[in-house]
Amino acid sequence: MDWSWLEQPSALIPLAGVLGLLVGSFLNVVILRLPRRLEHDWMSQAREFLGHTEPAAEEAPPDLVFKGSHCPHCKHELSPLDNIPLLSFLILRGRCRYCRTAISWQYPMVELITATASAVVAWKFGFGWQLLAALAFTWILIAASGIDARTQLLPDQLTLPLLWLGLLISLLPVFVAPAEAILGAIIGWLSLWSVFWLFKLMTGKEGMGYGDFKLLAALGAWMGAAALLPIILLSSLIGAIVGSIVLAAKGKDRSTPIPFGPFIAAAGWVWFVFGSQLLVLYQEWFLVSGG
């Protein structure tokens, strides 16, 4: 089969955007269902460990693939026409067809973000293995960020496959060589691990979760150790700006915990796609400023 037409940006970029819309719809399912399934599994394991033989009070949450979507309020199963990414939300004017309850803005936002990010990586990398890897990288980051934003949990089921995939593709290599990937993963883990324990020793509090270590280690595996400092700086900047806006909008003070994973993921994705351009801009600014 002739795939040469996919090498044309005019075809590849829109196709990646449409694919991103479809994947974004599935990522919404992952974001909503995976934490509930993990919690149910943890409770079942705890009951087994404690020797409790009576059945659990709640049935297992729906799986990620085979159980159809339904309205979380009226529980009515949604038809295929209600599940068209982005379009259904607009046609229904943001309300359930059956009970007229408002639909969460998370659904169209995740679909739109996934579509846009997929189109951008198609523009950046073009048709080939780099694009396939970049799409997987992007989609996992979106799912992990959505879960962390909702639950302050970065599941191993997402961060560890991202880490191992980054190490695996370095064998080809797709983005960085194996030595760079391994060193990036190690330094990524140790850098936030050190900050975590230093903060805990000084304050007696935990400033971040272990999932953040694993996420930064995964980013190091994909981009190498040289990308870690810019990612940390960018994530801190994004976190400070967005966190302040969110806290102000909700009327919360600065002691309110905010998940840091989405900021690490956003900074990592930005550097992954635009890092070389940002580095050139910084160097030009540095020279102009006489630094």
Short mmCIF file of C-alpha atoms in Angstrom, two decimals:
data_model
loop_
_atom_site.label_atom_id
_atom_site.label_comp_id
_atom_site.label_asym_id
_atom_site.label_seq_id
_atom_site.Cartn_x
_atom_site.Cartn_y
_atom_site.Cartn_z
CA MET A 1 0.00 0.00 0.00
CA ASP A 2 1.25 3.47 -0.88
CA TRP A 3 1.59 5.59 2.27
CA SER A 4 3.43 8.44 0.56
CA TRP A 5 0.39 10.72 0.79
CA LEU A 6 0.82 10.73 4.58
CA GLU A 7 4.15 12.45 4.14
CA GLN A 8 2.27 15.58 3.06
CA PRO A 9 1.64 17.89 6.05
CA SER A 10 -1.68 18.96 4.55
CA ALA A 11 -2.93 15.39 4.99
CA LEU A 12 -0.97 14.22 8.01
CA ILE A 13 -1.71 17.10 10.39
CA PRO A 14 -5.54 17.05 10.02
CA LEU A 15 -5.53 13.25 10.21
CA ALA A 16 -3.51 13.39 13.44
CA GLY A 17 -5.98 15.94 14.80
CA VAL A 18 -8.98 13.73 14.05
CA LEU A 19 -7.19 10.73 15.54
CA GLY A 20 -6.46 12.87 18.60
CA LEU A 21 -10.17 13.63 19.00
CA LEU A 22 -10.98 9.92 19.02
CA VAL A 23 -8.15 9.07 21.40
CA GLY A 24 -9.11 12.01 23.63
CA SER A 25 -12.56 10.49 24.06
CA PHE A 26 -10.94 7.27 25.27
CA LEU A 27 -8.55 9.20 27.52
CA ASN A 28 -11.58 10.66 29.28
CA VAL A 29 -12.62 7.10 30.08
CA VAL A 30 -9.13 6.32 31.40
CA ILE A 31 -9.07 9.48 33.52
CA LEU A 32 -12.43 8.71 35.11
CA ARG A 33 -12.31 4.93 35.45
CA LEU A 34 -8.69 3.98 36.11
CA PRO A 35 -8.47 5.59 39.60
CA ARG A 36 -11.72 3.90 40.65
CA ARG A 37 -10.52 0.52 39.44
CA LEU A 38 -7.19 0.99 41.22
CA GLU A 39 -8.94 1.93 44.45
CA HIS A 40 -11.19 -1.12 44.17
CA ASP A 41 -8.17 -3.38 43.55
CA TRP A 42 -6.31 -1.88 46.51
CA MET A 43 -9.33 -2.43 48.77
CA SER A 44 -9.64 -6.04 47.56
CA GLN A 45 -5.95 -6.67 48.21
CA ALA A 46 -6.25 -5.11 51.67
CA ARG A 47 -9.27 -7.28 52.49
CA GLU A 48 -7.40 -10.39 51.33
CA PHE A 49 -4.34 -9.43 53.35
CA LEU A 50 -6.46 -8.89 56.48
CA GLY A 51 -8.25 -12.19 55.97
CA HIS A 52 -11.71 -10.72 55.35
CA THR A 53 -13.71 -13.31 53.45
CA GLU A 54 -17.05 -11.53 53.11
CA PRO A 55 -17.70 -10.04 49.65
CA ALA A 56 -17.03 -6.39 49.02
CA ALA A 57 -19.95 -4.02 49.50
CA GLU A 58 -19.47 -2.42 46.08
CA GLU A 59 -19.14 -4.17 42.75
CA ALA A 60 -16.07 -3.63 40.61
CA PRO A 61 -16.07 -0.37 38.63
CA PRO A 62 -16.47 -0.69 34.84
CA ASP A 63 -13.43 -1.66 32.78
CA LEU A 64 -11.68 0.75 30.43
CA VAL A 65 -12.67 -0.83 27.11
CA PHE A 66 -15.78 -3.03 27.05
CA LYS A 67 -18.26 -1.21 29.27
CA GLY A 68 -20.18 1.47 27.37
CA SER A 69 -20.31 5.07 28.55
CA HIS A 70 -23.26 6.34 30.55
CA CYS A 71 -24.41 9.56 32.16
CA PRO A 72 -22.88 9.78 35.66
CA HIS A 73 -26.10 11.38 36.96
CA CYS A 74 -29.04 9.47 35.48
CA LYS A 75 -26.94 6.37 34.60
CA HIS A 76 -28.55 6.18 31.14
CA GLU A 77 -26.31 4.43 28.63
CA LEU A 78 -25.16 6.82 25.93
CA SER A 79 -25.77 6.11 22.26
CA PRO A 80 -23.00 6.39 19.65
CA LEU A 81 -24.47 9.75 18.59
CA ASP A 82 -23.93 11.02 22.14
CA ASN A 83 -20.27 9.99 22.03
CA ILE A 84 -19.01 11.85 18.97
CA PRO A 85 -15.91 13.65 20.27
CA LEU A 86 -16.45 17.38 20.79
CA LEU A 87 -19.34 17.50 18.30
CA SER A 88 -21.85 15.79 20.63
CA PHE A 89 -21.03 18.24 23.42
CA LEU A 90 -21.72 21.18 21.09
CA ILE A 91 -24.93 19.69 19.65
CA LEU A 92 -26.28 18.85 23.11
CA ARG A 93 -25.19 22.28 24.37
CA GLY A 94 -23.27 20.73 27.22
CA ARG A 95 -26.18 18.82 28.72
CA CYS A 96 -27.19 15.17 28.95
CA ARG A 97 -29.80 14.26 26.33
CA TYR A 98 -31.82 12.27 28.88
CA CYS A 99 -31.71 14.14 32.21
CA ARG A 100 -30.47 17.56 30.99
CA THR A 101 -27.78 17.67 33.68
CA ALA A 102 -24.74 19.74 32.71
CA ILE A 103 -21.89 17.70 31.22
CA SER A 104 -18.46 18.29 32.74
CA TRP A 105 -16.20 20.56 30.69
CA GLN A 106 -13.47 17.96 31.20
CA TYR A 107 -14.80 15.91 28.28
CA PRO A 108 -14.46 18.50 25.48
CA MET A 109 -11.30 19.98 27.03
CA VAL A 110 -9.44 16.64 27.05
CA GLU A 111 -10.62 15.88 23.51
CA LEU A 112 -9.59 19.32 22.24
CA ILE A 113 -6.22 19.23 24.00
CA THR A 114 -5.49 15.75 22.68
CA ALA A 115 -6.48 16.71 19.13
CA THR A 116 -4.40 19.89 19.19
CA ALA A 117 -1.34 18.23 20.73
CA SER A 118 -1.55 15.34 18.25
CA ALA A 119 -1.68 17.75 15.32
CA VAL A 120 1.29 19.68 16.71
CA VAL A 121 3.50 16.60 17.04
CA ALA A 122 2.50 15.58 13.50
CA TRP A 123 3.63 19.02 12.31
CA LYS A 124 6.84 18.74 14.32
CA PHE A 125 7.99 15.20 13.49
CA GLY A 126 6.28 14.31 10.22
CA PHE A 127 5.35 10.80 9.15
CA GLY A 128 7.50 8.05 10.65
CA TRP A 129 8.55 6.26 13.82
CA GLN A 130 9.20 9.52 15.66
CA LEU A 131 5.58 10.54 15.17
CA LEU A 132 4.21 7.22 16.44
CA ALA A 133 6.39 7.45 19.54
CA ALA A 134 5.55 11.13 20.06
CA LEU A 135 1.82 10.41 19.88
CA ALA A 136 2.09 7.68 22.52
CA PHE A 137 4.20 10.02 24.67
CA THR A 138 1.61 12.80 24.33
CA TRP A 139 -1.42 10.64 25.05
CA ILE A 140 0.07 9.06 28.17
CA LEU A 141 1.03 12.48 29.53
CA ILE A 142 -2.52 13.78 28.99
CA ALA A 143 -4.07 10.78 30.75
CA ALA A 144 -1.64 11.00 33.67
CA SER A 145 -2.16 14.76 34.02
CA GLY A 146 -5.94 14.41 34.00
CA ILE A 147 -5.87 11.75 36.71
CA ASP A 148 -3.43 13.73 38.86
CA ALA A 149 -5.50 16.91 38.50
CA ARG A 150 -8.63 15.06 39.64
CA THR A 151 -7.23 12.76 42.33
CA GLN A 152 -3.64 13.86 43.13
CA LEU A 153 -2.54 10.42 41.97
CA LEU A 154 -0.01 9.57 39.26
CA PRO A 155 -0.63 5.86 38.60
CA ASP A 156 2.30 3.50 38.09
CA GLN A 157 0.17 2.00 35.31
CA LEU A 158 0.97 5.12 33.25
CA THR A 159 4.28 6.51 34.51
CA LEU A 160 6.19 3.23 34.49
CA PRO A 161 5.17 2.17 30.95
CA LEU A 162 6.17 5.68 29.82
CA LEU A 163 9.55 5.21 31.49
CA TRP A 164 10.16 1.76 30.01
CA LEU A 165 8.98 2.83 26.56
CA GLY A 166 11.44 5.73 26.63
CA LEU A 167 14.29 3.37 27.51
CA LEU A 168 13.17 0.84 24.91
CA ILE A 169 12.99 3.24 21.96
CA SER A 170 16.44 4.58 22.87
CA LEU A 171 17.79 1.26 21.61
CA LEU A 172 16.87 2.24 18.03
CA PRO A 173 17.48 5.19 18.87
CA VAL A 174 14.40 7.32 18.13
CA PHE A 175 15.17 10.47 20.13
CA VAL A 176 18.23 9.89 22.35
CA ALA A 177 20.87 7.18 22.65
CA PRO A 178 20.64 4.48 25.36
CA ALA A 179 23.30 6.06 27.58
CA GLU A 180 21.47 9.41 27.53
CA ALA A 181 18.14 7.76 28.25
CA ILE A 182 19.46 5.73 31.19
CA LEU A 183 21.29 8.69 32.68
CA GLY A 184 18.23 10.90 32.17
CA ALA A 185 15.99 8.40 33.96
CA ILE A 186 18.37 8.09 36.91
CA ILE A 187 18.94 11.82 37.33
CA GLY A 188 15.23 12.53 36.82
CA TRP A 189 14.32 10.21 39.68
CA LEU A 190 17.11 11.30 42.02
CA SER A 191 16.60 15.03 41.53
CA LEU A 192 12.99 15.11 42.79
CA TRP A 193 13.68 12.34 45.31
CA SER A 194 16.37 14.57 46.85
CA VAL A 195 14.07 17.59 46.89
CA PHE A 196 11.33 15.47 48.47
CA TRP A 197 13.50 14.32 51.37
CA LEU A 198 15.18 17.69 51.88
CA PHE A 199 11.77 19.37 52.12
CA LYS A 200 10.48 16.65 54.47
CA LEU A 201 13.51 16.92 56.76
CA MET A 202 13.17 20.71 56.91
CA THR A 203 9.39 20.95 57.34
CA GLY A 204 8.20 17.50 58.40
CA LYS A 205 5.77 17.55 55.45
CA GLU A 206 5.71 15.79 52.11
CA GLY A 207 5.85 18.35 49.32
CA MET A 208 5.18 15.94 46.44
CA GLY A 209 4.36 12.33 45.70
CA TYR A 210 6.49 9.48 44.42
CA GLY A 211 4.60 9.61 41.13
CA ASP A 212 6.33 12.90 40.36
CA PHE A 213 9.73 11.16 40.64
CA LYS A 214 8.66 8.48 38.19
CA LEU A 215 7.19 10.99 35.75
CA LEU A 216 10.37 13.08 35.65
CA ALA A 217 12.43 9.90 35.31
CA ALA A 218 10.27 8.95 32.32
CA LEU A 219 10.83 12.38 30.75
CA GLY A 220 14.56 11.93 31.29
CA ALA A 221 14.40 8.56 29.51
CA TRP A 222 12.74 10.17 26.50
CA MET A 223 14.87 13.33 26.26
CA GLY A 224 18.07 12.72 28.19
CA ALA A 225 19.51 14.39 31.27
CA ALA A 226 20.15 17.70 29.48
CA ALA A 227 16.39 18.33 29.26
CA LEU A 228 15.70 17.91 32.98
CA LEU A 229 16.79 21.32 34.26
CA PRO A 230 14.73 23.22 31.64
CA ILE A 231 11.75 20.98 32.39
CA ILE A 232 12.00 21.61 36.14
CA LEU A 233 12.32 25.37 35.59
CA LEU A 234 9.41 25.44 33.13
CA SER A 235 7.21 23.31 35.38
CA SER A 236 7.92 25.58 38.34
CA LEU A 237 7.05 28.65 36.27
CA ILE A 238 3.86 27.10 34.89
CA GLY A 239 2.94 25.80 38.33
CA ALA A 240 3.42 29.19 39.97
CA ILE A 241 1.28 30.99 37.40
CA VAL A 242 -1.50 28.43 36.98
CA GLY A 243 -1.51 27.45 40.66
CA SER A 244 -1.94 31.06 41.76
CA ILE A 245 -4.81 31.56 39.34
CA VAL A 246 -6.56 28.35 40.45
CA LEU A 247 -6.16 29.15 44.15
CA ALA A 248 -7.42 32.68 43.65
CA ALA A 249 -10.41 31.48 41.63
CA LYS A 250 -11.32 28.96 44.33
CA GLY A 251 -10.64 31.33 47.21
CA LYS A 252 -7.97 29.05 48.69
CA ASP A 253 -4.70 29.99 50.38
CA ARG A 254 -1.21 28.89 49.39
CA SER A 255 -1.21 26.01 51.90
CA THR A 256 -3.78 24.17 49.76
CA PRO A 257 -2.09 21.19 48.06
CA ILE A 258 -1.97 21.32 44.26
CA PRO A 259 -0.86 18.34 42.13
CA PHE A 260 2.48 19.05 40.49
CA GLY A 261 2.32 16.23 37.94
CA PRO A 262 0.32 18.17 35.31
CA PHE A 263 2.90 20.97 35.39
CA ILE A 264 5.79 18.52 34.98
CA ALA A 265 3.94 16.85 32.11
CA ALA A 266 3.11 20.16 30.41
CA ALA A 267 6.68 21.41 30.73
CA GLY A 268 8.03 18.08 29.51
CA TRP A 269 5.79 18.10 26.45
CA VAL A 270 6.64 21.72 25.62
CA TRP A 271 10.37 20.98 25.83
CA PHE A 272 9.94 17.74 23.88
CA VAL A 273 8.32 19.60 20.98
CA PHE A 274 9.78 23.11 21.16
CA GLY A 275 12.94 22.65 23.25
CA SER A 276 15.41 23.45 20.46
CA GLN A 277 13.54 26.63 19.52
CA LEU A 278 13.26 27.75 23.14
CA LEU A 279 16.98 27.15 23.63
CA VAL A 280 17.80 29.31 20.60
CA LEU A 281 15.51 32.08 21.86
CA TYR A 282 17.14 31.94 25.29
CA GLN A 283 20.64 32.09 23.80
CA GLU A 284 19.68 35.05 21.63
CA TRP A 285 18.16 36.84 24.61
CA PHE A 286 21.22 36.05 26.72
CA LEU A 287 23.54 37.51 24.08
CA VAL A 288 21.41 40.62 23.57
CA SER A 289 21.19 41.25 27.31
CA GLY A 290 24.97 41.04 27.52
CA GLY A 291 25.02 38.07 29.89
#
